[in-house]
Coordinates of C-alpha atoms in Angstrom, one line a residue:
M1 CA -27.5 -2.5 44.7
T2 CA -27.2 1.1 43.5
L3 CA -30.7 2.0 44.9
F4 CA -29.8 0.5 48.2
W5 CA -26.8 2.9 48.4
Y6 CA -29.1 5.8 47.5
E7 CA -31.2 4.8 50.5
I8 CA -28.2 4.5 52.7
A9 CA -27.0 7.9 51.6
H10 CA -30.4 9.4 52.4
F11 CA -30.3 7.7 55.8
L12 CA -26.8 8.9 56.7
I13 CA -27.6 12.5 55.5
A14 CA -30.7 12.5 57.7
I15 CA -28.7 11.1 60.7
F16 CA -25.9 13.6 60.2
G17 CA -28.5 16.4 59.9
I18 CA -30.2 15.3 63.2
L19 CA -26.8 15.4 65.0
V20 CA -26.1 18.9 63.6
T21 CA -29.5 20.4 64.3
V22 CA -29.9 18.9 67.7
S23 CA -26.5 20.2 68.7
A24 CA -27.3 23.6 67.3
S25 CA -30.6 23.7 69.0
T26 CA -29.1 22.7 72.4
L27 CA -26.4 25.4 71.9
F28 CA -29.0 28.1 71.5
F29 CA -31.2 26.9 74.4
L30 CA -28.1 26.9 76.6
V31 CA -27.0 30.4 75.8
I32 CA -30.5 31.7 76.3
R33 CA -31.4 29.9 79.5
Y34 CA -28.0 29.9 81.3
E35 CA -25.8 32.5 79.7
R36 CA -28.4 35.0 78.8
Q37 CA -26.6 36.0 75.7
L38 CA -29.6 35.9 73.4
Q39 CA -33.2 37.1 73.9
T40 CA -35.2 35.0 71.5
L41 CA -35.8 31.3 71.2
W42 CA -36.3 31.4 67.4
R43 CA -33.1 29.8 66.4
A44 CA -33.3 27.1 69.1
I45 CA -36.9 26.3 68.0
G46 CA -36.0 26.4 64.3
F47 CA -33.1 23.9 64.6
A48 CA -35.2 21.7 66.9
A49 CA -38.0 21.6 64.4
F50 CA -35.5 20.9 61.6
A51 CA -34.1 18.0 63.6
L52 CA -37.6 16.6 64.1
A53 CA -38.3 17.0 60.4
L54 CA -35.2 15.0 59.5
L55 CA -36.3 12.2 62.0
L56 CA -39.7 12.2 60.4
F57 CA -38.1 11.9 56.9
I58 CA -36.4 8.7 58.1
F59 CA -39.8 7.3 59.4
E60 CA -41.4 8.4 56.2
R61 CA -39.6 5.6 54.4
K62 CA -41.5 3.2 56.7
F63 CA -44.7 5.2 57.0
P64 CA -45.4 7.4 53.8
I65 CA -48.2 9.2 55.6
L66 CA -45.5 11.1 57.5
E67 CA -44.4 13.0 54.3
L68 CA -46.6 16.0 54.9
P69 CA -46.0 16.3 58.6
A70 CA -42.2 16.1 58.0
L71 CA -42.4 18.8 55.2
F72 CA -44.6 21.1 57.4
V73 CA -42.2 20.8 60.4
Q74 CA -39.3 21.5 58.2
A75 CA -40.9 24.6 56.7
F76 CA -41.8 25.9 60.2
G77 CA -38.2 25.2 61.3
F78 CA -36.8 27.4 58.5
I79 CA -39.3 30.1 59.1
S80 CA -38.2 30.2 62.7
I81 CA -34.5 30.2 61.8
Y82 CA -35.1 33.1 59.4
I83 CA -36.9 35.1 62.2
G84 CA -34.1 34.2 64.6
V85 CA -31.5 35.6 62.2
F86 CA -33.6 38.6 61.5
A87 CA -34.2 39.4 65.2
E88 CA -30.6 38.8 66.5
P89 CA -28.2 38.7 63.5
K90 CA -25.0 38.9 65.5
L91 CA -23.6 35.8 67.3
S92 CA -19.9 36.6 67.7
Q93 CA -20.5 37.2 71.4
L94 CA -21.1 33.4 71.8
L95 CA -17.4 32.7 71.3
Q96 CA -17.1 33.6 75.0
I97 CA -18.8 31.8 77.9
G98 CA -20.5 33.5 80.7
K99 CA -23.5 35.6 81.6
R100 CA -23.5 39.0 80.0
P101 CA -26.2 41.4 78.7
P102 CA -27.7 40.0 75.5
V103 CA -27.2 41.7 72.2
T104 CA -30.0 44.1 71.4
E105 CA -32.6 42.8 69.0
H106 CA -32.7 44.2 65.5
T107 CA -34.5 47.5 65.5
T108 CA -36.9 46.4 62.7
Y109 CA -37.8 43.3 64.7
Q110 CA -38.4 45.4 67.8
S111 CA -40.7 47.7 65.8
F112 CA -42.5 44.6 64.4
K113 CA -43.0 43.3 68.0
N114 CA -44.3 46.6 69.2
T115 CA -46.7 46.8 66.3
V116 CA -48.3 43.4 66.5
G117 CA -47.5 42.6 70.2
K118 CA -45.3 40.0 71.8
R119 CA -47.9 37.3 71.7
A120 CA -48.6 37.8 67.9
A121 CA -44.8 37.5 67.3
S122 CA -44.4 34.3 69.3
P123 CA -43.4 30.9 67.9
V124 CA -46.8 29.5 68.7
T125 CA -48.6 32.1 66.6
T126 CA -46.1 31.5 63.8
F127 CA -46.7 27.7 64.0
F128 CA -50.5 28.1 63.8
L129 CA -50.3 30.7 61.0
T130 CA -48.1 28.3 59.0
L131 CA -50.6 25.5 59.7
V132 CA -53.5 27.6 58.5
I133 CA -51.7 28.4 55.2
T134 CA -50.8 24.8 54.8
L135 CA -54.4 23.7 55.2
L136 CA -55.7 26.3 52.7
V137 CA -53.2 25.1 50.1
G138 CA -54.1 21.5 50.9
I139 CA -57.8 22.2 50.4
F140 CA -57.4 24.0 47.0
W141 CA -54.2 22.6 45.6
S142 CA -53.7 19.3 47.5
A143 CA -51.6 17.7 44.7
Y144 CA -49.1 20.6 45.0
L145 CA -48.9 20.7 48.8
P146 CA -45.6 18.8 49.2
A147 CA -43.9 21.0 46.6
F148 CA -45.4 24.1 48.3
L149 CA -44.0 23.1 51.7
E150 CA -40.6 22.4 50.2
G151 CA -40.9 25.8 48.4
L152 CA -41.4 27.6 51.8
V153 CA -37.9 26.4 52.8
V154 CA -36.6 27.8 49.5
V155 CA -38.3 31.2 50.1
F156 CA -37.1 31.6 53.7
A157 CA -33.6 30.3 53.0
A158 CA -33.4 32.9 50.2
L159 CA -34.6 35.6 52.6
T160 CA -31.9 34.6 55.1
I161 CA -29.1 34.8 52.6
P162 CA -29.1 38.6 52.1
M163 CA -29.0 39.2 55.9
Q164 CA -26.0 36.8 56.1
I165 CA -24.3 38.7 53.2
R166 CA -24.8 42.1 54.9
R167 CA -23.4 40.7 58.2
Y168 CA -20.4 39.2 56.4
Q169 CA -19.7 42.5 54.7
R170 CA -20.2 44.5 57.9
E171 CA -17.9 42.4 60.0
Q172 CA -15.3 41.5 57.4
G173 CA -12.6 43.5 59.3
E174 CA -12.7 40.8 62.1
Q175 CA -11.1 37.6 60.8
K176 CA -12.9 35.3 63.3
A177 CA -16.3 37.0 62.8
R178 CA -15.9 36.8 59.0
Q179 CA -15.4 33.1 59.2
L180 CA -18.4 32.7 61.5
N181 CA -20.5 34.6 59.0
L182 CA -19.2 32.8 56.0
Y183 CA -20.1 29.2 57.1
P184 CA -23.8 29.8 57.7
L185 CA -24.0 31.8 54.5
L186 CA -22.6 28.9 52.5
G187 CA -24.8 26.6 54.4
Y188 CA -28.0 28.5 53.6
V189 CA -27.0 28.8 49.9
S190 CA -26.4 25.1 49.6
I191 CA -29.7 24.3 51.4
L192 CA -31.5 26.8 49.0
I193 CA -30.1 24.9 46.0
G194 CA -30.9 21.5 47.4
T195 CA -34.5 22.3 48.4
A196 CA -35.1 24.0 45.1
S197 CA -34.2 20.8 43.4
L198 CA -36.4 18.8 45.9
V199 CA -39.4 21.1 44.9
L200 CA -39.2 19.5 41.5
F201 CA -39.0 16.1 43.1
R202 CA -42.1 16.8 45.2
L203 CA -44.3 18.0 42.2
P204 CA -47.2 15.7 41.3
A205 CA -46.8 13.4 38.3
L206 CA -47.6 15.8 35.4
D207 CA -48.1 14.9 31.7
L208 CA -44.7 16.4 30.8
V209 CA -42.2 13.6 30.5
A210 CA -39.3 15.7 31.7
I211 CA -41.1 16.8 34.9
R212 CA -42.5 13.3 35.5
T213 CA -39.0 11.8 35.3
L214 CA -37.8 14.3 38.0
T215 CA -40.6 13.1 40.4
L216 CA -39.6 9.5 40.3
E217 CA -38.0 8.0 43.4
Y218 CA -34.2 8.5 43.4
S219 CA -34.5 10.8 40.4
T220 CA -31.8 13.3 39.4
A221 CA -33.7 16.0 41.2
W222 CA -33.7 13.9 44.4
Q223 CA -30.0 13.1 44.2
F224 CA -29.1 16.7 43.5
G225 CA -31.2 17.8 46.4
Q226 CA -29.8 15.3 48.8
L227 CA -26.2 16.3 47.8
F228 CA -26.6 20.0 48.4
V229 CA -28.6 19.6 51.6
F230 CA -25.7 17.5 52.9
I231 CA -23.2 20.2 51.9
G232 CA -25.4 22.8 53.6
L233 CA -25.5 20.7 56.8
L234 CA -21.8 20.3 56.7
F235 CA -21.2 24.1 56.7
L236 CA -23.7 24.5 59.5
A237 CA -21.9 21.8 61.5
I238 CA -18.6 23.6 61.2
W239 CA -20.3 26.9 62.2
A240 CA -22.1 25.3 65.3
W241 CA -19.0 23.5 66.4
T242 CA -17.1 26.8 66.6
F243 CA -19.4 27.8 69.5
I244 CA -19.8 24.3 71.0
R245 CA -16.2 23.5 71.4
V246 CA -15.6 26.5 73.8
R247 CA -18.2 25.0 76.2
P248 CA -16.8 21.9 77.8
F249 CA -20.2 20.6 79.1
L250 CA -21.9 21.1 75.8
R251 CA -18.9 19.6 73.9
T252 CA -19.0 16.5 76.0
Y253 CA -22.8 16.2 75.5
V254 CA -22.4 16.5 71.7
V255 CA -19.7 13.8 71.8
F256 CA -21.9 11.4 73.7
L257 CA -24.8 12.2 71.3
S258 CA -22.5 11.6 68.3
I259 CA -21.4 8.3 69.7
A260 CA -25.0 7.2 70.3
I261 CA -26.1 8.1 66.8
L262 CA -23.0 6.6 65.2
V263 CA -23.4 3.3 67.0
A264 CA -27.1 3.2 66.1
S265 CA -26.4 4.1 62.4
L266 CA -23.5 1.7 61.9
G267 CA -25.2 -1.2 63.6
S268 CA -28.3 -0.7 61.4
L269 CA -26.3 -0.3 58.2
I270 CA -24.1 -3.3 58.7
F271 CA -26.9 -5.6 59.6
T272 CA -29.2 -4.4 56.8
T273 CA -26.4 -4.5 54.2
L274 CA -25.7 -8.1 55.0
I275 CA -29.3 -9.0 54.8
F276 CA -29.8 -7.1 51.5
R277 CA -26.8 -8.7 49.8
I278 CA -28.2 -12.2 50.6
V279 CA -31.7 -11.4 49.4
E280 CA -30.5 -9.6 46.3
R281 CA -28.3 -12.6 45.3
N282 CA -31.3 -14.9 45.8
N283 CA -33.5 -12.7 43.7
L284 CA -31.0 -12.5 40.9
T285 CA -30.7 -16.3 41.0
L286 CA -34.5 -16.4 40.8
M287 CA -34.5 -14.2 37.7
T288 CA -31.9 -16.5 36.1
Q289 CA -34.2 -19.5 36.7
G290 CA -37.1 -17.5 35.3
A291 CA -35.2 -16.7 32.1
K292 CA -34.3 -20.4 31.7
S293 CA -38.0 -21.3 32.2
E294 CA -39.1 -18.9 29.6
D295 CA -36.5 -20.3 27.2
L296 CA -38.0 -23.8 27.8
V297 CA -41.4 -22.3 26.9
L298 CA -40.1 -20.9 23.7
Q299 CA -38.5 -24.3 22.8
S300 CA -41.8 -26.0 23.7
R301 CA -43.7 -23.8 21.3
A302 CA -41.2 -24.6 18.6
D303 CA -41.5 -28.3 19.3
T304 CA -45.3 -28.0 19.3
A305 CA -45.2 -26.2 15.9
L306 CA -43.1 -29.0 14.4
L307 CA -45.4 -31.6 15.8
I308 CA -48.4 -30.0 14.3
A309 CA -46.6 -29.6 10.9
R310 CA -45.6 -33.2 11.0
T311 CA -49.1 -34.3 11.9
I312 CA -50.5 -32.4 8.9
G313 CA -47.8 -33.6 6.6
N314 CA -48.6 -37.2 7.5
D315 CA -52.3 -36.8 7.1
E316 CA -53.2 -38.8 4.0
E317 CA -56.3 -36.8 3.2
V318 CA -54.3 -33.6 3.3
V319 CA -51.6 -35.0 1.0
Q320 CA -54.2 -36.4 -1.4
T321 CA -56.3 -33.2 -1.6
F322 CA -53.1 -31.2 -2.1
G323 CA -51.9 -33.4 -4.9
Q324 CA -55.3 -33.2 -6.6
H325 CA -55.5 -29.4 -6.2
E326 CA -58.7 -29.6 -4.3
N327 CA -58.1 -26.3 -2.6
D328 CA -61.5 -25.8 -1.1
R329 CA -61.4 -29.1 0.7
L330 CA -57.8 -28.5 1.7
R331 CA -58.7 -25.2 3.1
E332 CA -61.4 -26.8 5.3
L333 CA -58.9 -29.4 6.6
I334 CA -56.2 -26.8 7.4
T335 CA -58.8 -24.6 9.0
E336 CA -59.8 -27.4 11.3
Y337 CA -56.1 -27.9 12.3
L338 CA -55.7 -24.2 12.9
N339 CA -58.9 -24.1 15.1
D340 CA -58.0 -27.2 17.0
S341 CA -54.4 -26.1 17.7
S342 CA -53.1 -22.9 19.4
A343 CA -50.9 -22.0 16.4
D344 CA -50.9 -18.5 15.1
T345 CA -50.2 -19.4 11.5
I346 CA -50.5 -22.5 9.3
R347 CA -49.6 -22.2 5.6
I348 CA -49.4 -24.7 2.7
Y349 CA -46.8 -24.0 0.0
D350 CA -46.4 -25.6 -3.4
Q351 CA -43.0 -26.5 -4.8
S352 CA -42.4 -23.1 -6.2
G353 CA -42.9 -21.4 -2.9
K354 CA -46.4 -20.0 -3.6
I355 CA -48.8 -19.9 -0.7
I356 CA -51.7 -22.2 -1.6
I357 CA -53.6 -22.1 1.7
S358 CA -53.4 -19.6 4.5
P359 CA -56.7 -19.8 6.5
N360 CA -55.6 -17.2 9.1
D361 CA -55.1 -14.6 6.4
E362 CA -56.4 -15.4 2.9
R363 CA -54.8 -12.3 1.5
D364 CA -51.5 -14.2 1.6
E365 CA -52.7 -16.9 -0.8
D366 CA -51.1 -16.9 -4.3
R367 CA -48.2 -14.9 -3.0
I368 CA -44.8 -16.4 -4.0
I369 CA -42.1 -16.5 -1.3
R370 CA -38.6 -16.6 -2.9
D371 CA -36.2 -15.3 -0.2
D372 CA -37.2 -17.4 2.8
R373 CA -34.1 -19.5 3.4
Y374 CA -35.9 -21.9 5.7
L375 CA -38.7 -22.6 3.3
N376 CA -36.2 -23.0 0.4
F377 CA -34.2 -25.5 2.5
V378 CA -37.2 -27.7 3.1
L379 CA -38.4 -27.5 -0.5
A380 CA -35.0 -28.4 -1.8
G381 CA -34.7 -31.5 0.3
R382 CA -36.9 -33.8 2.4
E383 CA -36.0 -32.6 5.9
Q384 CA -38.1 -31.0 8.5
L385 CA -37.0 -27.9 10.3
K386 CA -37.8 -25.8 13.3
T387 CA -36.2 -22.4 14.1
F388 CA -36.8 -19.0 15.7
D389 CA -37.1 -16.1 13.3
T390 CA -38.2 -12.5 13.0
R391 CA -40.9 -10.9 10.8
P392 CA -41.8 -7.3 10.3
G393 CA -44.1 -5.7 12.9
I394 CA -45.7 -2.3 13.5
L395 CA -43.3 -0.8 15.9
S396 CA -40.5 -3.4 15.7
P397 CA -39.9 -6.9 14.2
E398 CA -41.6 -9.7 16.0
I399 CA -40.0 -13.0 17.2
L400 CA -41.7 -16.2 16.2
A401 CA -41.1 -19.9 16.3
R402 CA -41.4 -21.5 12.8
A403 CA -41.6 -25.2 11.9
F404 CA -41.6 -26.6 8.3
Y405 CA -42.4 -30.1 7.2
P406 CA -42.2 -31.3 3.6
I407 CA -45.2 -32.7 1.7
L408 CA -44.1 -35.8 -0.2
D409 CA -45.9 -37.6 -3.0
A410 CA -46.0 -41.4 -3.5
Q411 CA -42.5 -41.4 -5.0
Q412 CA -41.2 -39.5 -1.9
T413 CA -40.7 -36.3 -4.0
V414 CA -41.2 -33.0 -2.3
I415 CA -44.2 -31.3 -3.8
G416 CA -44.8 -28.7 -1.2
A417 CA -44.3 -27.7 2.4
I418 CA -46.3 -27.0 5.6
E419 CA -45.4 -24.1 7.9
V420 CA -46.7 -23.8 11.4
S421 CA -45.7 -20.8 13.5
Y422 CA -46.2 -19.2 16.9
V423 CA -45.8 -15.5 17.4
F424 CA -44.3 -14.2 20.7
D425 CA -46.4 -11.1 20.9
N426 CA -47.9 -9.1 23.8
A427 CA -50.5 -11.8 24.3
F428 CA -47.7 -14.3 24.9
V429 CA -45.9 -12.1 27.4
D430 CA -49.1 -11.3 29.2
F431 CA -49.8 -15.0 29.5
S432 CA -46.4 -15.6 30.9
K433 CA -46.7 -12.8 33.5
A434 CA -50.1 -14.2 34.6
K435 CA -48.4 -17.5 35.3
T436 CA -45.2 -16.4 36.9
G437 CA -45.8 -12.8 38.2
L438 CA -42.7 -11.7 36.4
D439 CA -42.5 -9.0 33.7
V440 CA -41.5 -10.6 30.3
T441 CA -40.0 -8.8 27.3
M442 CA -39.2 -10.1 23.9
Y443 CA -36.4 -8.5 21.8
A444 CA -35.8 -8.7 18.1
D445 CA -32.1 -8.0 18.1
K446 CA -32.0 -5.2 20.7
K447 CA -35.4 -3.7 19.9
R448 CA -38.3 -4.6 22.2
S449 CA -41.0 -6.4 20.2
A450 CA -43.3 -7.4 23.0
T451 CA -43.4 -6.5 26.7
T452 CA -45.5 -6.4 29.8
I453 CA -43.7 -3.2 31.0
L454 CA -45.8 -0.1 30.7
T455 CA -44.5 3.4 30.0
L456 CA -44.9 6.3 32.5
N457 CA -48.5 6.8 31.5
N458 CA -49.3 3.2 32.6
V459 CA -51.2 2.7 29.4
S460 CA -48.8 2.3 26.5
R461 CA -46.3 -0.6 26.3
W462 CA -42.6 -0.1 26.1
T463 CA -42.4 -1.6 22.6
G464 CA -40.3 -0.3 19.7
S465 CA -37.6 1.1 21.9
E466 CA -34.1 -0.3 22.1
E467 CA -32.2 -1.8 24.9
T468 CA -29.4 0.6 26.0
E469 CA -27.8 -1.4 28.8
R470 CA -24.3 -1.9 27.5
S471 CA -23.6 -5.1 29.6
V472 CA -26.8 -6.7 28.1
I473 CA -25.9 -5.8 24.5
E474 CA -22.4 -7.0 24.8
G475 CA -22.9 -10.0 27.0
V476 CA -26.2 -11.4 25.6
L477 CA -26.3 -10.2 22.0
G478 CA -22.6 -10.1 21.5
E479 CA -21.4 -13.2 23.5
G480 CA -24.6 -15.2 23.9
K481 CA -24.4 -15.3 27.7
L482 CA -27.3 -15.7 30.1
L483 CA -27.1 -12.6 32.2
S484 CA -28.8 -11.5 35.4
L485 CA -28.4 -8.0 36.9
A486 CA -30.0 -5.0 38.5
L487 CA -31.0 -2.3 36.0
D488 CA -33.2 0.6 35.3
R489 CA -36.6 0.3 33.5
L490 CA -38.1 3.7 32.7
G491 CA -36.7 5.1 36.0
R492 CA -37.9 2.1 37.9
P493 CA -35.3 -0.2 39.4
Y494 CA -35.6 -3.8 38.3
Y495 CA -33.9 -7.2 38.8
G496 CA -33.7 -8.9 35.4
A497 CA -32.3 -11.8 33.5
F498 CA -31.6 -12.0 29.8
N499 CA -31.3 -15.1 27.6
P500 CA -30.3 -15.0 23.9
I501 CA -32.6 -16.4 21.2
R502 CA -30.9 -18.3 18.4
N503 CA -32.1 -19.5 15.0
V504 CA -31.4 -23.0 13.7
N505 CA -27.9 -21.9 12.5
G506 CA -26.9 -20.7 16.0
E507 CA -27.2 -17.0 15.1
I508 CA -28.5 -14.7 17.8
I509 CA -31.6 -12.9 16.6
G510 CA -32.9 -11.5 19.8
M511 CA -33.4 -12.0 23.5
I512 CA -36.0 -12.8 26.1
S513 CA -35.9 -11.2 29.5
V514 CA -37.7 -11.6 32.7
G515 CA -37.7 -9.1 35.6
T516 CA -39.4 -7.8 38.6
P517 CA -39.4 -4.3 40.2
T518 CA -37.0 -4.2 43.2
V519 CA -39.7 -2.3 45.1
T520 CA -40.9 -5.3 47.1
L521 CA -37.5 -6.4 48.1
F522 CA -36.2 -2.9 48.6
E523 CA -39.2 -1.9 50.7
E524 CA -38.7 -4.9 53.0
T525 CA -35.0 -4.0 53.3
R526 CA -35.9 -0.4 54.0
Q527 CA -38.3 -1.4 56.8
Q528 CA -35.6 -3.6 58.2
L529 CA -33.1 -0.8 58.2
I530 CA -35.5 1.6 60.0
T531 CA -36.6 -1.0 62.5
T532 CA -33.1 -1.9 63.4
F533 CA -32.1 1.7 63.6
L534 CA -35.0 2.4 66.1
I535 CA -34.0 -0.5 68.3
V536 CA -30.3 0.4 68.4
M537 CA -31.0 4.1 68.6
L538 CA -33.1 3.6 71.7
I539 CA -30.4 1.5 73.4
S540 CA -27.7 4.1 72.4
L541 CA -29.8 7.1 73.6
I542 CA -30.3 5.3 77.0
V543 CA -26.5 4.9 77.2
A544 CA -26.0 8.5 76.2
L545 CA -28.5 9.7 78.8
V546 CA -26.8 7.7 81.5
G547 CA -23.5 9.2 80.5
Y548 CA -25.0 12.7 80.4
L549 CA -26.4 12.4 83.9
A550 CA -23.2 11.1 85.2
I551 CA -21.2 14.0 83.7
R552 CA -23.8 16.5 85.1
S553 CA -23.6 14.9 88.5
F554 CA -19.8 15.0 88.4
G555 CA -19.9 18.6 87.3
R556 CA -22.1 19.7 90.3
K557 CA -19.7 18.0 92.7

């Protein structure tokens, strides 16, 4: 559910940003067209482009192909805002309504226009120049293009900040003007920090683990970037509202626009949240059933191991050749059993615990096992036994199912024992995933001994590492509970379920878990959110337009 709230946060920030930037853009168009208090359209175009970019970022979640257009429009928007601040830095005159001579353009900007010509300094020229630079970067460094476009925002936000600081210092004698200069300054600083963090998020997946982690969806860089962009938009909203509230018509328009966006957003969020909760609950139930099924598979392997051991122990020829110490013939018989079964290991022990026959690894033969409590239990009595156990592995201990059956002579005296075992290694979890479609992980205590989950390089398996989820360690290993939850696997969100593995004495020796990435479910929910938003937004905008026309008609009368 955490990732769902991340997506909701992104959605709300984008919606809030659209409201702020559309309002600001409308403000600047109004004061240029009707009040004649500004000479250039740069700010109006910049905030309009920023609003379009935020809308494209919402659609990007549904159509990933829109990532680059959204980043390009965002970059063009901030370039335009920078030029607007550079050309006409002072805005305090907008606190009063009415037509009056516009403030003179900045002398440096006038010189620039006189040098290159009005047409060369136009927004259209700037747009195509930005497009050409973007295409060149895309041709030669396509993998870095998203980070480059995000970096353009960082550069022009950084260039805007010194002008805001100079204006703040120059007008600090006027209380109202100082406040007006402070809010956009804080806004641009916050956006600079946020977009700098998003540059790291937009980088391609490099070999450096630290950088690769930052590029994952909903990474720390992404969260940090979203937070500071929101803070920046909040300061810009306060700044823009200072000018909007003194204009009754524009104030009414912004209120209608806010209501339309609020209705669309809340309607989409409420509907999608309800759907997501239902689907998430169903998926966690599915994971629980998957963990139970895998536990049945483990038990079935243990039962099969005991069946094979009992079959060998009741084979008269095996017992006879063992009693007569005909090891060559005994090896042939046991090898046939090993080949005909799916067992990983079959061993024959004598009464002292020495391995007599081990066809799967003859190097084990003649080795005496003294500290195996399960083997000693069988050799000391006449009872069969099956259990789960661990054995040393390369990166971590391995989980295996072991079954023992005593070899009895004619007087029913134990003269040896048979062990059959199955190892739950990577081959086992791969087989399980092929059958169920779920990722499977075996744990020896809290260390991963076998898994289908790959590391960030998509080659190595995530074996040898330890489980760090506290609720899993305490609930499953500590209390022996079957647990299902949403959790993080190498930066990827997963739904998973964990079931304890116990030995014959009831001791918990490990876990088995099944899981699936939440991407499929989450992607469906994301699509539902955006689709619902589009439908409700269209209806709300129609209502807002009707209200706007009604107010405009009333104002004319």
